[in-house]
Short mmCIF file of C-alpha atoms in Angstrom, two decimals:
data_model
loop_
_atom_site.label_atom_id
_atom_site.label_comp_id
_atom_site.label_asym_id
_atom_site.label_seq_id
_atom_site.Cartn_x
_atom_site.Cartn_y
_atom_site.Cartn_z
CA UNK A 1 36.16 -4.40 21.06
CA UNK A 2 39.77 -4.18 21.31
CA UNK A 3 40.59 -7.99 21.48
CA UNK A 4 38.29 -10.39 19.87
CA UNK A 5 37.01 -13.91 21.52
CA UNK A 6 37.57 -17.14 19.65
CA UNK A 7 35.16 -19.44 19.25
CA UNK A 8 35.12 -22.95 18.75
CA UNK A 9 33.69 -23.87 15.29
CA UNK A 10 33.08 -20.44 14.24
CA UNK A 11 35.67 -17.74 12.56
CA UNK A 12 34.76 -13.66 13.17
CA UNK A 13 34.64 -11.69 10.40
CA UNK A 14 33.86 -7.74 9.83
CA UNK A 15 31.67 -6.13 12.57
CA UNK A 16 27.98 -5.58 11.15
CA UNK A 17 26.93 -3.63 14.40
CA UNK A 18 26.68 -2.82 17.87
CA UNK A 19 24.24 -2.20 20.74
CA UNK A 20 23.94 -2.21 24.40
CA UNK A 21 24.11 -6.05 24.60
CA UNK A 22 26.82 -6.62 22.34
CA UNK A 23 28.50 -6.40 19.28
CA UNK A 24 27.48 -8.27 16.08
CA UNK A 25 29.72 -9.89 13.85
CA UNK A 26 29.48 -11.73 10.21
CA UNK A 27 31.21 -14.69 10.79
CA UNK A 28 31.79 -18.53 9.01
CA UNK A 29 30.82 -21.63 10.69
CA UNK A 30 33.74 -23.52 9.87
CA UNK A 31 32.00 -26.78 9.26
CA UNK A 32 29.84 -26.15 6.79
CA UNK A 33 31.28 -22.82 5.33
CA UNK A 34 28.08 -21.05 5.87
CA UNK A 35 27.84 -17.22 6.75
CA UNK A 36 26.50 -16.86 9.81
CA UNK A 37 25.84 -13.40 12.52
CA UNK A 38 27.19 -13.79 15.38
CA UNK A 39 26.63 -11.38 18.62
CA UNK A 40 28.91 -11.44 21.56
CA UNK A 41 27.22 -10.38 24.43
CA UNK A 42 29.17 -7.59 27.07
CA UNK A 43 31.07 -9.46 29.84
CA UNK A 44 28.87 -7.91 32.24
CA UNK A 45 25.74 -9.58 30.65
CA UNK A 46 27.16 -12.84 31.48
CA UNK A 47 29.17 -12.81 34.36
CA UNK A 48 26.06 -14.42 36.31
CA UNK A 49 26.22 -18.17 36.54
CA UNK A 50 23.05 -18.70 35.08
CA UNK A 51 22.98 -16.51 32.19
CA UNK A 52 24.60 -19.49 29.70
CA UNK A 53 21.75 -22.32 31.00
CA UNK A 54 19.36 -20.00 30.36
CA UNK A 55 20.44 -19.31 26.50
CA UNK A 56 21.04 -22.85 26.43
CA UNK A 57 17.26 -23.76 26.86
CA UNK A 58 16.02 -20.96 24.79
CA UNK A 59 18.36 -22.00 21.46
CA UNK A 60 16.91 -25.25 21.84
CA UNK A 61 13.38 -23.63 21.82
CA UNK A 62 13.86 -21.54 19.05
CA UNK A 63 15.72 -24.17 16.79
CA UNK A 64 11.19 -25.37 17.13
CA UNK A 65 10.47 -22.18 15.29
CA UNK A 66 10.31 -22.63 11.72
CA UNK A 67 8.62 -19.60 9.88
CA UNK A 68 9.71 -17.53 7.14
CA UNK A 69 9.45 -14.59 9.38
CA UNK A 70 11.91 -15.39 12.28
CA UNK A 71 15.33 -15.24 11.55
CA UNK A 72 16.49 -18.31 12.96
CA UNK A 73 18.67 -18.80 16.03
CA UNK A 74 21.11 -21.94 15.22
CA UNK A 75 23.81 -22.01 18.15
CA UNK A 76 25.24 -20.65 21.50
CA UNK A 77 28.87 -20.67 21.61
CA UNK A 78 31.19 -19.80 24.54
CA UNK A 79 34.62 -18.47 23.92
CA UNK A 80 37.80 -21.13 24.24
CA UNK A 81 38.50 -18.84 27.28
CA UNK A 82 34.85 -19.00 28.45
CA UNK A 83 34.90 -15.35 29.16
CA UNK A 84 32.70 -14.31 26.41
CA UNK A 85 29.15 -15.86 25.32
CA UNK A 86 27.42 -15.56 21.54
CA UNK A 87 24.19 -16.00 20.19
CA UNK A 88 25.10 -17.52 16.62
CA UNK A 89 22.18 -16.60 14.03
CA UNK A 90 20.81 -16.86 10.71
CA UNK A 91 22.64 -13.96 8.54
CA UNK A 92 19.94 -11.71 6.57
CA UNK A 93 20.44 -8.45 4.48
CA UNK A 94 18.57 -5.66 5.31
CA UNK A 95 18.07 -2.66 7.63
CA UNK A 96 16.30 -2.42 11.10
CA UNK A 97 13.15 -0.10 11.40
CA UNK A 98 15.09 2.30 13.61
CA UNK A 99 16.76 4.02 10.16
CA UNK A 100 13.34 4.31 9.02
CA UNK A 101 12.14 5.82 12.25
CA UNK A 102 14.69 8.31 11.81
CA UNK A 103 13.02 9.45 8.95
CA UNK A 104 9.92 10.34 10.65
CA UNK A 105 6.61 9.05 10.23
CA UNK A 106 5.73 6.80 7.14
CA UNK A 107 2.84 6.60 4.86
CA UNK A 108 -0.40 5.39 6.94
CA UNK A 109 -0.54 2.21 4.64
CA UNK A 110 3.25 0.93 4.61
CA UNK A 111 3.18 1.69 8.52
CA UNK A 112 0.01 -0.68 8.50
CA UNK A 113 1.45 -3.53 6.36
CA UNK A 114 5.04 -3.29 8.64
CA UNK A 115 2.64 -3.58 11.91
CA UNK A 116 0.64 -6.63 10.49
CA UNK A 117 3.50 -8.63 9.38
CA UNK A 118 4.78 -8.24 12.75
CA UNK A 119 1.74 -9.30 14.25
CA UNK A 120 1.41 -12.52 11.88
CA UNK A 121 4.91 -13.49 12.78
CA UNK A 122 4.09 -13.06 16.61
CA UNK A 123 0.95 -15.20 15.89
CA UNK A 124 2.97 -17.85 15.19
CA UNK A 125 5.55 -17.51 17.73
CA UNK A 126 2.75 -17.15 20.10
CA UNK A 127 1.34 -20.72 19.32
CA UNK A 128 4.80 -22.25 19.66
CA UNK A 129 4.46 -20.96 23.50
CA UNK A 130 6.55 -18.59 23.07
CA UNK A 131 6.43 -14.58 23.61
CA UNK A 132 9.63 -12.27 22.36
CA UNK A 133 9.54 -9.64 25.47
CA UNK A 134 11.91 -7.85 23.75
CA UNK A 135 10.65 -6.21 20.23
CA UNK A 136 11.90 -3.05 19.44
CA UNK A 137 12.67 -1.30 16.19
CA UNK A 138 16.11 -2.84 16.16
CA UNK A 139 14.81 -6.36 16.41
CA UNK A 140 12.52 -5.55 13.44
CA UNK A 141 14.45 -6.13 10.12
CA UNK A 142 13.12 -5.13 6.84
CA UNK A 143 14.21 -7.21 4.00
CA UNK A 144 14.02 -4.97 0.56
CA UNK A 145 12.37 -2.69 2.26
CA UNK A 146 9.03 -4.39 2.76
CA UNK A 147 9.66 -7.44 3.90
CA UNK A 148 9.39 -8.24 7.69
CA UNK A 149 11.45 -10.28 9.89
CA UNK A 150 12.01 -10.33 13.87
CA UNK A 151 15.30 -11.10 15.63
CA UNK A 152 16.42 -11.95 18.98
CA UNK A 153 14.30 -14.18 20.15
CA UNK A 154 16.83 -16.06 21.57
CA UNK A 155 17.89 -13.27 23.73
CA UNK A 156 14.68 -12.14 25.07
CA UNK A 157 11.58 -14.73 24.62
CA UNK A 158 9.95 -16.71 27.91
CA UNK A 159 7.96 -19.12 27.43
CA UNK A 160 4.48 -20.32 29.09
CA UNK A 161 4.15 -22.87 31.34
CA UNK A 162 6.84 -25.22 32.75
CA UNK A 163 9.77 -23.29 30.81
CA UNK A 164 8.72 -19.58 31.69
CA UNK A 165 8.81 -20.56 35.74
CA UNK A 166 12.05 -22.19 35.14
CA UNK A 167 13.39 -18.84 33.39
CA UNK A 168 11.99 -16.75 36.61
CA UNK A 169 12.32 -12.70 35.30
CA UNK A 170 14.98 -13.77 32.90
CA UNK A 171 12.64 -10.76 30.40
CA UNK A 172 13.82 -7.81 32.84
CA UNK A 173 17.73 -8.46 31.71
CA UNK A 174 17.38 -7.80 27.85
CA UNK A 175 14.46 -5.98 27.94
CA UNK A 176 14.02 -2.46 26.67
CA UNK A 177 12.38 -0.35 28.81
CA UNK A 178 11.07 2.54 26.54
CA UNK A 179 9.23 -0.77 24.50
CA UNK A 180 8.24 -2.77 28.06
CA UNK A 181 4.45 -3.35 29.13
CA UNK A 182 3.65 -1.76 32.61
CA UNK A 183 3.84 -5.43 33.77
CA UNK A 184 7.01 -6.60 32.14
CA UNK A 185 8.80 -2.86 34.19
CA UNK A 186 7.44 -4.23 36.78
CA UNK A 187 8.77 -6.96 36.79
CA UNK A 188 6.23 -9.02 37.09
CA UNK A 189 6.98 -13.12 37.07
CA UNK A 190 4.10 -14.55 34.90
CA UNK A 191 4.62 -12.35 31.64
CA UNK A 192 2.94 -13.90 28.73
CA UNK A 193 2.31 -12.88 24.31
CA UNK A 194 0.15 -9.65 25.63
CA UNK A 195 3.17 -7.49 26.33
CA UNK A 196 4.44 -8.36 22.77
CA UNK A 197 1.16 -6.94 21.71
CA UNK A 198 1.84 -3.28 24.17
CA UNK A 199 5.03 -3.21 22.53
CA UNK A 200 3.30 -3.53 18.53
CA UNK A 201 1.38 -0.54 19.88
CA UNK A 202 4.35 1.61 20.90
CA UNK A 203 6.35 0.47 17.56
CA UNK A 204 3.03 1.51 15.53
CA UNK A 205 2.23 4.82 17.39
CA UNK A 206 4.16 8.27 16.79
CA UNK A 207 3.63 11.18 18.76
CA UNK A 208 2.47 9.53 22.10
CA UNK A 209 6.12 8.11 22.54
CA UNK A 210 8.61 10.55 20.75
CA UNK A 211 10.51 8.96 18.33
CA UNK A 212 8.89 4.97 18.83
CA UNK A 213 6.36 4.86 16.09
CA UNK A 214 5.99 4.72 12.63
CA UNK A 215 2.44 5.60 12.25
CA UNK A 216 1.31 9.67 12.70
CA UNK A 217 -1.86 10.75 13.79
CA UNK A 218 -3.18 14.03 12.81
CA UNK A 219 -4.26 16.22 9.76
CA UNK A 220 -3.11 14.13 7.11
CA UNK A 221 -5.07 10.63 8.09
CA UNK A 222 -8.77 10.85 6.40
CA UNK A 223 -10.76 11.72 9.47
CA UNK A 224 -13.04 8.20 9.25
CA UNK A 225 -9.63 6.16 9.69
CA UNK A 226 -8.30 8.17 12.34
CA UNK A 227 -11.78 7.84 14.13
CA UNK A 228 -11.01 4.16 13.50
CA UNK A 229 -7.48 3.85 14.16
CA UNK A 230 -7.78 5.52 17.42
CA UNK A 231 -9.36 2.61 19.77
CA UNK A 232 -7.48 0.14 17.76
CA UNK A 233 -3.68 1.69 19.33
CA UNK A 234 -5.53 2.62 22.19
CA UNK A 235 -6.57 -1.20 23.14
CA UNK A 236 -3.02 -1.74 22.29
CA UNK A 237 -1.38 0.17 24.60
CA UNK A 238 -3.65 -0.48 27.57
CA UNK A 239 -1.86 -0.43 31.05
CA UNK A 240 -3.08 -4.15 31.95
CA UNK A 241 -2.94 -7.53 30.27
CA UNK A 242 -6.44 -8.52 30.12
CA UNK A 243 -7.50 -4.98 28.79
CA UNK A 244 -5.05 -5.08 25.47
CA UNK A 245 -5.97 -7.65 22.45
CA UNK A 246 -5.51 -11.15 24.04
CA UNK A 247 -4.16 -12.83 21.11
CA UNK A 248 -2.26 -11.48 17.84
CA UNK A 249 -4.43 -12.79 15.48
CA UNK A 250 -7.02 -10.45 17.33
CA UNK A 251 -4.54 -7.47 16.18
CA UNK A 252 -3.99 -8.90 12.38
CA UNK A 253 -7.70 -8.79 12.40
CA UNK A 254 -8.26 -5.10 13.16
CA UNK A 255 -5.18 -4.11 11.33
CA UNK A 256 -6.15 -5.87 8.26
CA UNK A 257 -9.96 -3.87 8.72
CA UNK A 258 -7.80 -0.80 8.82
CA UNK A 259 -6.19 -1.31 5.85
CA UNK A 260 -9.67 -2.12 3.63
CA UNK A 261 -11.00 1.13 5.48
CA UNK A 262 -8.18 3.22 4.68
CA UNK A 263 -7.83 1.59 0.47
CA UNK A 264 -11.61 2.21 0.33
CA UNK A 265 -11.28 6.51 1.13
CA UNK A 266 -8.09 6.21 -1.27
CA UNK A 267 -9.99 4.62 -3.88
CA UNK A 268 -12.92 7.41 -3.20
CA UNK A 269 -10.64 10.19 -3.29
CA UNK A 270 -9.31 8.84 -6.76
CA UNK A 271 -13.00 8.37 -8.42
CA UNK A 272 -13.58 12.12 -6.87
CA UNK A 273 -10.65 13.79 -8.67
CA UNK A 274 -11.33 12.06 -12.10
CA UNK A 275 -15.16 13.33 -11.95
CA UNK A 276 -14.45 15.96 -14.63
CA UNK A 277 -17.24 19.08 -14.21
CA UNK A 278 -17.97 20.46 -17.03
CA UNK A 279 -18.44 24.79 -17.04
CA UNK A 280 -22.11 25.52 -17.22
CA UNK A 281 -23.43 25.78 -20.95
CA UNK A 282 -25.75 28.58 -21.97
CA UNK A 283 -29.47 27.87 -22.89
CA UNK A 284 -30.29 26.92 -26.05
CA UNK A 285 -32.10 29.82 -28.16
CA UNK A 286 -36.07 29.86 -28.00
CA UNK A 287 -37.69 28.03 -30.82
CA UNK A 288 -38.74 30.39 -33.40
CA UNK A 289 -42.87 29.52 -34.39
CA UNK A 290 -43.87 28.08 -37.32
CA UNK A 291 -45.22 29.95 -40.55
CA UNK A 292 -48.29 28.67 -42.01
CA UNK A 293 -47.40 27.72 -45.68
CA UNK A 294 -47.10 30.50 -48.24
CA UNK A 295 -50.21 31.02 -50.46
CA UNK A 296 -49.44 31.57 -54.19
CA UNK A 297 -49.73 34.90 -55.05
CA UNK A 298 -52.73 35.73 -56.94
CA UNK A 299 -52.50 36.78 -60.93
CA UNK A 300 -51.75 40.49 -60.95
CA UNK A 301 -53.82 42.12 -63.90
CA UNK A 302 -52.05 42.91 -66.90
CA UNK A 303 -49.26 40.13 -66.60
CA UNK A 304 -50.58 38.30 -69.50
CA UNK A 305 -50.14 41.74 -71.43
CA UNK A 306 -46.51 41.77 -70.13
CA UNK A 307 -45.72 38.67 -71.02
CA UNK A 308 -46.81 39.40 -75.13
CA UNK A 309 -44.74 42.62 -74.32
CA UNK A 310 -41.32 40.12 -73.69
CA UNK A 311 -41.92 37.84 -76.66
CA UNK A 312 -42.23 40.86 -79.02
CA UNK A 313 -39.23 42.28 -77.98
CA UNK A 314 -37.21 38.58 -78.36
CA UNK A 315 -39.09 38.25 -82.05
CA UNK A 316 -37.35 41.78 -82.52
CA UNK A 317 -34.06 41.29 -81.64
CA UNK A 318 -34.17 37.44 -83.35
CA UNK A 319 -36.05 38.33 -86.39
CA UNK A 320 -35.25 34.19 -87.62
CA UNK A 321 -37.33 33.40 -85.16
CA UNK A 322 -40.15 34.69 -86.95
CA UNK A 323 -38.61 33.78 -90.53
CA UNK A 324 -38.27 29.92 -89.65
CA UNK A 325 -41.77 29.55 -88.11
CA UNK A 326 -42.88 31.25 -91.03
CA UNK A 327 -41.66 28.77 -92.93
CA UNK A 328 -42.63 26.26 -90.80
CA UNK A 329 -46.30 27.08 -91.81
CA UNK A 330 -45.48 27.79 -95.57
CA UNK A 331 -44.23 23.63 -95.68
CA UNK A 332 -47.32 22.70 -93.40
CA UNK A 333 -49.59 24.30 -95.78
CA UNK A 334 -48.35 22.90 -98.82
CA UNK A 335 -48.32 19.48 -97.25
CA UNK A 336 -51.62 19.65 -96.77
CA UNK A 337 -52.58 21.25 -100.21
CA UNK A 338 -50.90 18.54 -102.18
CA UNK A 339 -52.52 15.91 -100.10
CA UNK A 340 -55.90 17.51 -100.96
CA UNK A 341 -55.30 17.44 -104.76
CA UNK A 342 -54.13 13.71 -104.91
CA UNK A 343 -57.23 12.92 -102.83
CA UNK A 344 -59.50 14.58 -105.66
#
């Protein structure tokens, strides 16, 4: 933008982005000092009469939505020349899913957990009465990394009932067509949640849509949870209403069955690679058999002979031996003969 719009209450600051309906600013709200996002819309996207009445009764709709998940839509503002119209908008950190896109398809599980947040945030959005019609990676902002939040609503939601026939095809102006339901291309006037829920099913699915999705299909899903995860996107991106998932909690449901499908073959394929096998171990040796017990060996003849032979031959070499039992004798006879004469 080469000359930037003034707006009452409001002061624009650095340019955070900018996109085929505008350009997005961080800005102050001069009353309260708070930082704020601001997008100016193109001054061919509201050169129509009605396009400010219509923003007008959607920021009063979404100022109802009060959920962590939806970044919240506080203002509209027109320009002190009233050339130039802006959405004025909670200001959150964080990146878009298109970057992450870029990179190519993420792991099966984070894809899973992105997809059901979005679908738990649309649940709620849904029970307000009201349906985005406009969700795209670039309305999908991931805070830390994980954490989901959706934008825009104030540029592209319709509502049911009273307020979606006063809109008319209000959808067909911001809507992206790569991201639209059959119906919502078509244009047709009583769009309701169900092309939110086509439009989870292009964000989730790569391959089918080049560059949309964040979930691959192929080799490297376990083949049970691509068996599984095949109906589920296909019910998604059915070509009518009443054929897709008629709610979003219907879609949280199956995505969160998914997820235990997929964490139960992880867990399996963890238990299978700690199973240690152990190399085969040769068989133990053959018992030998017992011995009966060992007889004594029977007296040889002549070992008593031998036996005279070895005490000899000690007596020999220790002739004391022999001297001291001599004696021994000698003192036993005397003992005795004295005894003998005393007893007389």
């Amino acid at each position: 933008m080469d000359a930037r719009p003034s707006f009452p209450g409001y002061r624009l600051e650095s340019l955070i982005g900018s996109g085929g309906a505008g350009h997005v600013f961080r800005g102050v709200a001069l009353e309260t000092g708070e930082a704020v996002a601001i997008k100016v819309f193109h001054a061919h996207r509201v050169n129509r009469p009605e396009f400010a009445r219509r923003f007008e009764r959607e920021v009063a709709l979404s100022r109802t939505l009060d959920h962590p998940g939806v970044v919240r839509l506080l203002d509209l503002a027109v320009s002190d020349d009233a050339q130039s119209v802006a959405l004025i908008m909670e200001l959150v950190s964080g990146e878009t899913l298109r970057p992450l896109l870029k990179q190519g398809a993420v792991e099966p599980r984070t894809a899973l957990l992105i997809a059901l947040q979005m679908v738990e945030i649309l649940a709620y959005v849904h029970r307000k009465g009201v349906a985005h019609l406009d969700l795209k990676p670039e309305n999908v902002l991931l805070v830390g990394g994980t954490t989901v939040r959706l934008m825009d609503f104030g540029i592209s939601q319709a509502t049911f009932g009273k307020a979606a026939r006063e809109g008319g095809r209000t959808a067909m102006i911001a809507g992206t067509p790569h991201y639209m339901a059959p119906e919502q291309f078509a244009g047709a006037p009583d769009l309701d949640h169900r092309a939110d829920v086509y439009a989870v099913g292009v964000i989730l699915l790569a391959g089918e849509r080049p560059a949309a999705g964040i979930l691959a299909l192929g080799d490297r899903l376990p083949p049970k949870f691509l068996r599984e995860v095949e109906p589920v996107l296909a019910k998604l991106l059915a070509m009518t209403a009443p054929e897709r998932y008629q709610t979003a909690v219907d879609v949280a449901d199956k995505l969160k069955a998914l997820l235990r499908s997929l964490e139960a073959e992880r867990a399996a394929r963890e238990a299978a690679a700690r199973i240690v096998i152990a190399p085969p171990q040769p068989p133990p040796p053959a018992a030998k058999p017992s011995r009966p017990p060992r007889r004594p060996a029977p007296e040889e003849p002549g070992a008593a002979k031998d036996a005279l032979h070895r005490i000899a031959e000690v007596l020999r070499e220790h002739p004391w031996i022999l001297f001291v039992a001599a004696f021994g004798v000698l003192l036993l006879g005397m003992y005795f003969l004295v005894g003998w004469a005393f007893s007389s």
